Amino acid sequence: MEYKQWNVQIWISEDDADAVTTATAVLYTPDGKRHESVAHARRNPDDRPVPGIGDELAVGRVLADLASKLIEDGAEDVAQLASPARSQ
């Protein structure tokens, strides 16, 4: 059995008012394709600032977006393989 490892790098930042958390995720596939997603979490002004919650929400959202992009790429690859070859 062949094992592969893909690594995702995630950066998290917060604005100066701790109201918006931004997460950026980047994945490079073994064939060199780069996938990047960005997502945000916004704190309700009435809520007290708890940075960990913003981190969790922003990272969860960025990983969901990245997953969606990978699934879309895979579906496109399958569609290209399934289409009949064109003769020139």
Coordinates of C-alpha atoms in Angstrom, one line a residue:
M1 CA 0.0 0.0 0.0
E2 CA 1.3 3.4 -0.9
Y3 CA 1.0 6.2 1.7
K4 CA 0.9 9.9 0.8
Q5 CA 1.0 13.0 2.9
W6 CA -0.4 16.4 2.0
N7 CA 0.1 19.3 4.3
V8 CA -2.1 22.3 4.7
Q9 CA -0.6 25.5 6.1
I10 CA -3.1 27.8 7.9
W11 CA -2.5 31.4 8.9
I12 CA -4.8 33.1 11.4
S13 CA -5.0 36.9 11.9
E14 CA -7.3 39.2 13.9
D15 CA -8.1 42.8 13.2
D16 CA -7.1 45.5 15.8
A17 CA -10.5 45.5 17.4
D18 CA -10.7 41.7 17.7
A19 CA -13.9 41.8 15.7
V20 CA -12.8 39.9 12.6
T21 CA -10.7 36.8 12.4
T22 CA -9.3 35.8 9.0
A23 CA -7.9 32.3 8.2
T24 CA -5.9 31.5 5.0
A25 CA -5.2 27.9 4.1
V26 CA -2.7 26.9 1.4
L27 CA -2.2 23.4 0.0
Y28 CA 0.4 22.3 -2.5
T29 CA -0.4 19.0 -4.1
P30 CA 2.5 16.6 -5.0
D31 CA 2.1 17.6 -8.7
G32 CA 2.7 21.2 -7.7
K33 CA -0.9 22.6 -7.9
R34 CA -1.5 25.3 -5.4
H35 CA -4.9 25.6 -3.7
E36 CA -5.7 28.6 -1.5
S37 CA -8.8 29.6 0.5
V38 CA -9.6 32.5 2.7
A39 CA -12.4 32.7 5.3
H40 CA -13.6 35.0 8.0
A41 CA -15.4 35.0 11.4
R42 CA -17.0 38.1 12.7
R43 CA -17.7 38.7 16.4
N44 CA -21.0 40.3 17.3
P45 CA -20.2 43.6 19.0
D46 CA -22.4 42.6 21.9
D47 CA -20.3 39.5 22.6
R48 CA -17.2 39.5 24.7
P49 CA -14.0 38.8 22.8
V50 CA -12.9 35.2 22.9
P51 CA -10.2 34.8 20.2
G52 CA -10.3 31.0 20.3
I53 CA -13.9 30.9 19.1
G54 CA -13.1 33.2 16.1
D55 CA -10.1 31.0 15.3
E56 CA -12.2 27.8 15.3
L57 CA -14.9 29.3 13.1
A58 CA -12.6 30.9 10.6
V59 CA -10.4 27.8 10.3
G60 CA -13.5 25.5 10.0
R61 CA -14.8 27.7 7.2
V62 CA -11.5 27.9 5.4
L63 CA -11.0 24.1 5.5
A64 CA -14.6 23.6 4.2
D65 CA -13.9 26.0 1.3
L66 CA -10.6 24.2 0.5
A67 CA -12.4 20.9 0.6
S68 CA -15.0 22.2 -1.8
K69 CA -12.3 23.4 -4.2
L70 CA -10.6 20.0 -4.1
I71 CA -13.8 18.1 -4.7
E72 CA -14.6 20.4 -7.7
D73 CA -11.1 19.8 -9.1
G74 CA -11.5 16.1 -8.8
A75 CA -14.9 16.2 -10.5
E76 CA -13.5 18.2 -13.4
D77 CA -10.6 15.7 -13.7
V78 CA -13.1 12.8 -13.8
A79 CA -15.2 14.6 -16.4
Q80 CA -12.2 15.1 -18.6
L81 CA -11.2 11.5 -18.4
A82 CA -14.8 10.4 -19.2
S83 CA -15.2 12.5 -22.3
P84 CA -14.3 10.8 -25.6
A85 CA -10.8 11.5 -27.0
R86 CA -10.8 14.0 -29.9
S87 CA -9.1 13.1 -33.1
Q88 CA -7.1 15.8 -34.8

